[in-house]
Structures are given as C-alpha cells and as structure tokens.
mmCIF file of C-alpha atoms in Angstrom:
data_model
loop_
_atom_site.group_PDB
_atom_site.id
_atom_site.type_symbol
_atom_site.label_atom_id
_atom_site.label_comp_id
_atom_site.label_asym_id
_atom_site.label_seq_id
_atom_site.Cartn_x
_atom_site.Cartn_y
_atom_site.Cartn_z
ATOM 1 C CA ALA A 183 0.300 -0.136 -0.004
ATOM 2 C CA GLN A 184 0.982 3.714 -0.596
ATOM 3 C CA THR A 185 1.579 5.954 2.243
ATOM 4 C CA VAL A 186 2.258 10.160 1.997
ATOM 5 C CA THR A 187 4.126 11.709 4.857
ATOM 6 C CA GLN A 188 4.179 15.081 5.260
ATOM 7 C CA SER A 189 6.314 15.499 8.697
ATOM 8 C CA GLN A 190 5.955 19.658 9.143
ATOM 9 C CA PRO A 191 2.517 19.618 10.646
ATOM 10 C CA GLU A 192 2.409 23.652 10.997
ATOM 11 C CA MET A 193 4.456 26.361 9.296
ATOM 12 C CA SER A 194 4.875 29.679 9.297
ATOM 13 C CA VAL A 195 6.531 32.629 6.784
ATOM 14 C CA GLN A 196 6.030 36.565 6.881
ATOM 15 C CA GLU A 197 3.762 37.974 3.680
ATOM 16 C CA ALA A 198 5.687 38.340 0.763
ATOM 17 C CA GLU A 199 8.303 35.627 1.129
ATOM 18 C CA THR A 200 8.911 32.084 0.302
ATOM 19 C CA VAL A 201 7.899 28.862 1.577
ATOM 20 C CA THR A 202 8.663 25.101 0.656
ATOM 21 C CA LEU A 203 6.249 22.360 2.049
ATOM 22 C CA SER A 204 7.192 18.550 2.298
ATOM 23 C CA CYS A 205 5.983 16.103 1.307
ATOM 24 C CA THR A 206 7.382 12.278 0.518
ATOM 25 C CA TYR A 207 5.429 9.049 -0.551
ATOM 26 C CA ASP A 208 6.580 5.217 -0.433
ATOM 27 C CA THR A 209 5.333 3.156 -3.643
ATOM 28 C CA SER A 210 6.496 0.426 -5.648
ATOM 29 C CA GLU A 211 4.388 1.494 -8.712
ATOM 30 C CA SER A 212 6.168 3.407 -11.452
ATOM 31 C CA ASP A 213 3.192 5.065 -13.082
ATOM 32 C CA TYR A 214 1.240 7.521 -10.457
ATOM 33 C CA TYR A 215 -0.107 11.414 -9.888
ATOM 34 C CA LEU A 216 0.337 13.036 -7.284
ATOM 35 C CA PHE A 217 -1.311 16.175 -6.228
ATOM 36 C CA TRP A 218 -1.327 19.355 -3.377
ATOM 37 C CA TYR A 219 -4.335 20.408 -2.344
ATOM 38 C CA LYS A 220 -5.483 23.172 -0.265
ATOM 39 C CA GLN A 221 -7.959 23.342 2.625
ATOM 40 C CA PRO A 222 -8.770 26.809 3.565
ATOM 41 C CA PRO A 223 -11.044 27.311 6.725
ATOM 42 C CA SER A 224 -14.279 26.856 4.642
ATOM 43 C CA ARG A 225 -13.304 23.069 4.512
ATOM 44 C CA GLN A 226 -13.462 23.221 0.637
ATOM 45 C CA MET A 227 -10.136 21.339 -0.703
ATOM 46 C CA ILE A 228 -8.881 23.401 -3.578
ATOM 47 C CA LEU A 229 -6.481 22.190 -6.009
ATOM 48 C CA VAL A 230 -3.210 23.621 -6.142
ATOM 49 C CA ILE A 231 -0.882 21.694 -8.671
ATOM 50 C CA ARG A 232 -0.454 17.840 -10.132
ATOM 51 C CA GLN A 233 2.440 16.113 -11.185
ATOM 52 C CA GLU A 234 2.375 13.334 -13.498
ATOM 53 C CA ALA A 235 4.938 10.440 -12.469
ATOM 54 C CA TYR A 236 6.887 9.968 -16.220
ATOM 55 C CA LYS A 237 7.180 13.169 -16.256
ATOM 56 C CA GLN A 238 10.369 14.605 -15.778
ATOM 57 C CA GLN A 239 9.735 18.223 -15.832
ATOM 58 C CA ASN A 240 8.304 20.142 -11.965
ATOM 59 C CA ALA A 241 5.159 21.512 -12.493
ATOM 60 C CA THR A 242 4.186 25.314 -12.206
ATOM 61 C CA GLU A 243 1.087 27.086 -11.357
ATOM 62 C CA ASN A 244 1.842 30.453 -11.025
ATOM 63 C CA ARG A 245 3.442 31.148 -7.974
ATOM 64 C CA PHE A 246 3.132 27.730 -7.209
ATOM 65 C CA SER A 247 5.974 25.284 -8.380
ATOM 66 C CA VAL A 248 6.927 21.413 -6.895
ATOM 67 C CA ASN A 249 10.307 19.967 -6.685
ATOM 68 C CA PHE A 250 9.935 16.422 -7.883
ATOM 69 C CA GLN A 251 12.607 13.892 -6.842
ATOM 70 C CA LYS A 252 10.979 10.707 -8.697
ATOM 71 C CA ALA A 253 14.099 8.619 -6.840
ATOM 72 C CA ALA A 254 13.990 10.012 -3.448
ATOM 73 C CA LYS A 255 10.673 9.821 -3.371
ATOM 74 C CA SER A 256 10.234 13.773 -2.673
ATOM 75 C CA PHE A 257 7.476 15.895 -3.754
ATOM 76 C CA SER A 258 7.668 19.228 -2.117
ATOM 77 C CA LEU A 259 5.623 22.487 -2.944
ATOM 78 C CA LYS A 260 7.232 25.762 -3.125
ATOM 79 C CA ILE A 261 4.914 28.662 -3.180
ATOM 80 C CA SER A 262 6.297 31.988 -3.319
ATOM 81 C CA ASP A 263 5.521 35.974 -2.912
ATOM 82 C CA SER A 264 3.364 34.301 -0.205
ATOM 83 C CA GLN A 265 -0.110 35.799 0.367
ATOM 84 C CA LEU A 266 -3.039 36.372 3.112
ATOM 85 C CA GLY A 267 -5.294 34.317 0.863
ATOM 86 C CA ASP A 268 -3.001 31.234 1.272
ATOM 87 C CA ALA A 269 -3.045 30.770 4.518
ATOM 88 C CA ALA A 270 -4.819 27.071 4.851
ATOM 89 C CA MET A 271 -4.371 23.239 5.360
ATOM 90 C CA TYR A 272 -2.246 21.896 2.571
ATOM 91 C CA PHE A 273 -2.371 17.921 1.562
ATOM 92 C CA CYS A 274 -0.078 16.381 -0.278
ATOM 93 C CA ALA A 275 -1.966 13.390 -2.078
ATOM 94 C CA TYR A 276 -1.204 10.470 -4.037
ATOM 95 C CA ARG A 277 -3.388 8.179 -6.525
ATOM 96 C CA SER A 278 -2.056 5.190 -8.727
ATOM 97 C CA GLY A 279 -1.855 5.255 -12.566
ATOM 98 C CA THR A 280 -2.068 1.497 -12.893
ATOM 99 C CA GLY A 281 -5.766 1.184 -11.920
ATOM 100 C CA GLY A 282 -8.765 1.499 -14.713
ATOM 101 C CA GLY A 283 -9.093 5.487 -14.194
ATOM 102 C CA ALA A 284 -11.467 5.891 -10.967
ATOM 103 C CA ASP A 285 -8.518 5.236 -8.034
ATOM 104 C CA GLY A 286 -8.418 6.990 -4.768
ATOM 105 C CA LEU A 287 -6.306 9.504 -3.421
ATOM 106 C CA THR A 288 -3.708 8.614 -0.515
ATOM 107 C CA PHE A 289 -3.549 11.709 1.397
ATOM 108 C CA GLY A 290 -1.061 12.946 3.849
ATOM 109 C CA LYS A 291 -2.214 14.356 7.673
ATOM 110 C CA GLY A 292 -1.631 18.346 6.047
ATOM 111 C CA THR A 293 0.703 21.009 7.306
ATOM 112 C CA HIS A 294 -1.075 24.131 8.212
ATOM 113 C CA LEU A 295 0.526 27.109 6.673
ATOM 114 C CA ILE A 296 -0.025 30.427 8.475
ATOM 115 C CA ILE A 297 0.663 33.560 6.939
ATOM 116 C CA GLN A 298 2.044 36.462 8.930
ATOM 117 C CA PRO A 299 1.420 39.681 8.073
ATOM 118 C CA GLU B 97 -16.604 26.525 -7.124
ATOM 119 C CA THR B 98 -19.995 24.801 -7.307
ATOM 120 C CA GLY B 99 -18.476 22.139 -10.111
ATOM 121 C CA VAL B 100 -19.486 19.335 -6.867
ATOM 122 C CA THR B 101 -22.220 20.568 -4.491
ATOM 123 C CA GLN B 102 -23.208 18.376 -1.214
ATOM 124 C CA THR B 103 -26.679 18.823 1.059
ATOM 125 C CA PRO B 104 -26.566 18.908 3.782
ATOM 126 C CA ARG B 105 -23.556 21.352 4.860
ATOM 127 C CA HIS B 106 -24.767 20.515 8.704
ATOM 128 C CA LEU B 107 -25.726 17.478 9.935
ATOM 129 C CA VAL B 108 -26.599 16.561 13.646
ATOM 130 C CA MET B 109 -28.266 13.399 14.344
ATOM 131 C CA GLY B 110 -28.744 10.395 16.976
ATOM 132 C CA MET B 111 -27.130 6.791 17.115
ATOM 133 C CA THR B 112 -30.670 5.869 15.984
ATOM 134 C CA ASN B 113 -31.192 7.925 13.431
ATOM 135 C CA LYS B 114 -31.243 7.438 9.555
ATOM 136 C CA LYS B 115 -30.263 9.942 7.232
ATOM 137 C CA SER B 116 -28.945 10.840 3.896
ATOM 138 C CA LEU B 117 -25.683 13.156 2.335
ATOM 139 C CA LYS B 118 -26.511 13.831 -1.324
ATOM 140 C CA CYS B 119 -23.658 15.081 -3.663
ATOM 141 C CA GLU B 120 -24.129 16.280 -7.450
ATOM 142 C CA GLN B 121 -21.737 16.925 -9.549
ATOM 143 C CA HIS B 122 -22.258 19.583 -12.838
ATOM 144 C CA LEU B 123 -18.611 19.010 -14.281
ATOM 145 C CA GLY B 124 -20.000 15.963 -16.830
ATOM 146 C CA HIS B 125 -17.171 13.882 -14.938
ATOM 147 C CA ASN B 126 -18.370 9.728 -14.597
ATOM 148 C CA ALA B 127 -16.495 8.688 -11.398
ATOM 149 C CA MET B 128 -17.556 9.724 -8.212
ATOM 150 C CA TYR B 129 -15.788 9.121 -4.442
ATOM 151 C CA TRP B 130 -16.671 9.319 -0.773
ATOM 152 C CA TYR B 131 -14.092 10.038 1.271
ATOM 153 C CA LYS B 132 -14.076 10.528 5.609
ATOM 154 C CA GLN B 133 -12.070 13.680 6.639
ATOM 155 C CA SER B 134 -11.659 13.105 10.872
ATOM 156 C CA ALA B 135 -9.754 15.512 13.043
ATOM 157 C CA LYS B 136 -7.291 13.153 14.087
ATOM 158 C CA LYS B 137 -6.853 11.490 10.795
ATOM 159 C CA PRO B 138 -5.557 11.925 7.042
ATOM 160 C CA LEU B 139 -8.481 12.134 4.672
ATOM 161 C CA GLU B 140 -9.602 8.430 4.029
ATOM 162 C CA LEU B 141 -11.089 6.762 1.053
ATOM 163 C CA MET B 142 -14.750 5.038 1.799
ATOM 164 C CA PHE B 143 -16.339 4.336 -1.545
ATOM 165 C CA VAL B 144 -15.193 4.516 -5.382
ATOM 166 C CA TYR B 145 -17.908 4.663 -8.260
ATOM 167 C CA ASN B 146 -16.539 4.379 -12.083
ATOM 168 C CA PHE B 147 -19.951 4.663 -14.835
ATOM 169 C CA LYS B 148 -22.123 3.707 -11.939
ATOM 170 C CA GLU B 149 -20.680 1.007 -10.565
ATOM 171 C CA GLN B 150 -19.036 0.476 -7.056
ATOM 172 C CA THR B 151 -15.408 -0.581 -7.857
ATOM 173 C CA GLU B 152 -13.838 0.086 -4.412
ATOM 174 C CA ASN B 153 -15.126 -0.170 -0.669
ATOM 175 C CA ASN B 154 -12.669 0.812 1.392
ATOM 176 C CA SER B 155 -13.407 -1.497 4.795
ATOM 177 C CA VAL B 156 -16.293 0.484 5.357
ATOM 178 C CA PRO B 157 -19.059 -0.369 7.858
ATOM 179 C CA SER B 158 -21.957 -1.366 6.735
ATOM 180 C CA ARG B 159 -23.793 1.809 8.362
ATOM 181 C CA PHE B 160 -22.404 3.574 5.723
ATOM 182 C CA SER B 161 -24.737 2.287 2.482
ATOM 183 C CA PRO B 162 -23.700 4.493 -1.085
ATOM 184 C CA GLU B 163 -25.631 4.879 -3.670
ATOM 185 C CA CYS B 164 -25.180 5.840 -7.264
ATOM 186 C CA PRO B 165 -28.297 6.730 -9.334
ATOM 187 C CA ASN B 166 -26.487 8.198 -12.010
ATOM 188 C CA SER B 167 -23.098 9.627 -12.744
ATOM 189 C CA SER B 168 -24.180 12.659 -11.325
ATOM 190 C CA HIS B 169 -25.365 11.626 -8.009
ATOM 191 C CA LEU B 170 -23.695 9.900 -5.143
ATOM 192 C CA PHE B 171 -25.634 9.421 -1.709
ATOM 193 C CA LEU B 172 -24.301 7.887 1.498
ATOM 194 C CA HIS B 173 -26.696 6.955 3.789
ATOM 195 C CA LEU B 174 -26.138 6.461 6.946
ATOM 196 C CA HIS B 175 -27.968 4.685 10.383
ATOM 197 C CA THR B 176 -26.954 3.376 13.302
ATOM 198 C CA LEU B 177 -24.123 5.232 13.307
ATOM 199 C CA GLN B 178 -21.404 5.870 16.592
ATOM 200 C CA PRO B 179 -20.193 8.834 17.801
ATOM 201 C CA GLU B 180 -16.972 7.952 16.604
ATOM 202 C CA ASP B 181 -18.669 8.564 13.044
ATOM 203 C CA SER B 182 -18.456 12.683 13.470
ATOM 204 C CA ALA B 183 -16.868 13.823 10.938
ATOM 205 C CA LEU B 184 -16.354 15.964 7.812
ATOM 206 C CA TYR B 185 -17.306 14.158 4.867
ATOM 207 C CA LEU B 186 -16.184 15.164 1.231
ATOM 208 C CA CYS B 187 -17.650 13.644 -1.914
ATOM 209 C CA ALA B 188 -15.172 14.230 -4.915
ATOM 210 C CA SER B 189 -15.928 13.102 -8.844
ATOM 211 C CA SER B 190 -12.928 12.858 -11.775
ATOM 212 C CA GLN B 191 -13.622 11.531 -15.696
ATOM 213 C CA VAL B 192 -12.194 8.323 -16.131
ATOM 214 C CA ALA B 193 -12.290 8.374 -19.997
ATOM 215 C CA GLY B 194 -9.371 10.598 -21.507
ATOM 216 C CA GLY B 195 -6.377 11.188 -22.050
ATOM 217 C CA PRO B 196 -3.757 10.738 -18.282
ATOM 218 C CA GLY B 197 -3.934 14.788 -18.106
ATOM 219 C CA VAL B 198 -7.931 15.195 -17.618
ATOM 220 C CA ARG B 199 -8.764 11.721 -16.071
ATOM 221 C CA ASP B 200 -6.704 12.047 -12.776
ATOM 222 C CA THR B 201 -7.504 14.823 -11.248
ATOM 223 C CA GLN B 202 -10.344 15.052 -8.414
ATOM 224 C CA TYR B 203 -12.694 17.506 -7.640
ATOM 225 C CA PHE B 204 -13.894 18.050 -4.343
ATOM 226 C CA GLY B 205 -17.281 19.663 -2.854
ATOM 227 C CA PRO B 206 -17.536 21.530 0.462
ATOM 228 C CA GLY B 207 -18.335 18.485 2.216
ATOM 229 C CA THR B 208 -20.911 17.901 5.047
ATOM 230 C CA ARG B 209 -19.992 18.077 8.915
ATOM 231 C CA LEU B 210 -22.011 14.900 10.785
ATOM 232 C CA THR B 211 -21.894 15.475 14.225
ATOM 233 C CA VAL B 212 -23.443 12.090 16.114
ATOM 234 C CA LEU B 213 -24.518 12.011 19.132
#
C-alpha cells in the first residue's frame, strides 16, 4: 500500500516571502500522479498543482511550483510571494496510475500554513 | 466553486436516526468518491463509483451505505451511527475516460459536517 508523509504539521511564513512544504511518499509503482490540495477554513478542498510521475519537468502554476524527485520519492511544494489568502491546510496526495482510471487518493496528514502579515 | 455540491452542509443526528448525504457534480464526470476527514486522521477513501458501478469499498462498516443512481449523483445513507463517525464527509468526482491529463484530477465538494450524538 502507498503511504504519504508530511513531516511539517505547521509552517509559518512572512507575507511576500517564499515557503516550501515537504512531502515524501512510498510506492512500488512507476506510474502514478501526485497532487497538492489546499483546504482553507471554509473546508473546500481546492487543487493547487498536479504532477505526472512520468514527466521529469516540475509542474508550475503561477506562484506555486513543485520539486519532484522521483528517485528520492519526494514532492515538495514551493509557494513564492506568499499572500494572506494562501493561509490554509495543505495536503499532499498520491494516486496510482496503474488502475482503470477511478482510483482513490491517498493523502498525507497535512501542513497548516500560517501567513504572518 | 460550484462544480460539486453537497447537501446538507451540516447534520446532527442521534445514533438511532437514519439520514442521507447527497452529492451532485455538474462537471460531466463519470467517477465519484466518498472520503471521510476526521480530526485526528488523514483523509480516508470510503467508496469509489466508476460509471455508476461501485469499484472500491475501503473496508467501510455496513452502517454506511452508498448509492449512485447516475453519474451525476452520489448518496451516502447513514444508519445506526456511532459518535466516532462524527467527521467531515467529502465527495469528489473525476473524469475517467480521456487522456491522463483529464482523468486523474479529482474535484471536491464543500463537505458535510456530521455530528453523531
């Protein structure tokens, strides 16, 4: 079974600074997908960024980028120019790529990101 | 974000009650999921439906009974629940058919906060 580990229960960053959230995972599969989701106090789970394991290029979405190290099974999220609206719980998630298509996500425990004004 | 809606948003029930949670997706997806988010555990996958057929039951107790009458609607019927079932129940949907960039991303509803007394 796959596992996802987020070792930072809480992180704090000054507004406009850069912060990196860590995620490691364990799998024996070679084909899979990785995601970062954001859950603000409203509890709505929002997709931040996704990465296909077969792609070597790191995914980027505006101020959000990942550092995907497949051999090390590491998938960190970098948030540049942090904004107050970035404050939320951030979850790293894994999805197998070998199933028929409808596979559930395996989530880490989350990192609570605090933005200091 | 109104692609996936869930009702009710909050529910309080006694252990002998029977209630149902409803999820509706407006994204044209064909796979739907139930997840449970407890205070002290990572998000847990409960059920997966692919083209209305249940493809995964993640060892969920029988007091939770899912129903998927069509690709747009998903229900979770609840009966004889325990206080430890109190949690946020999240519904998600995804597109299974199509290329990898389309099918692997799950979109979540706002959740139903369930309290069992």
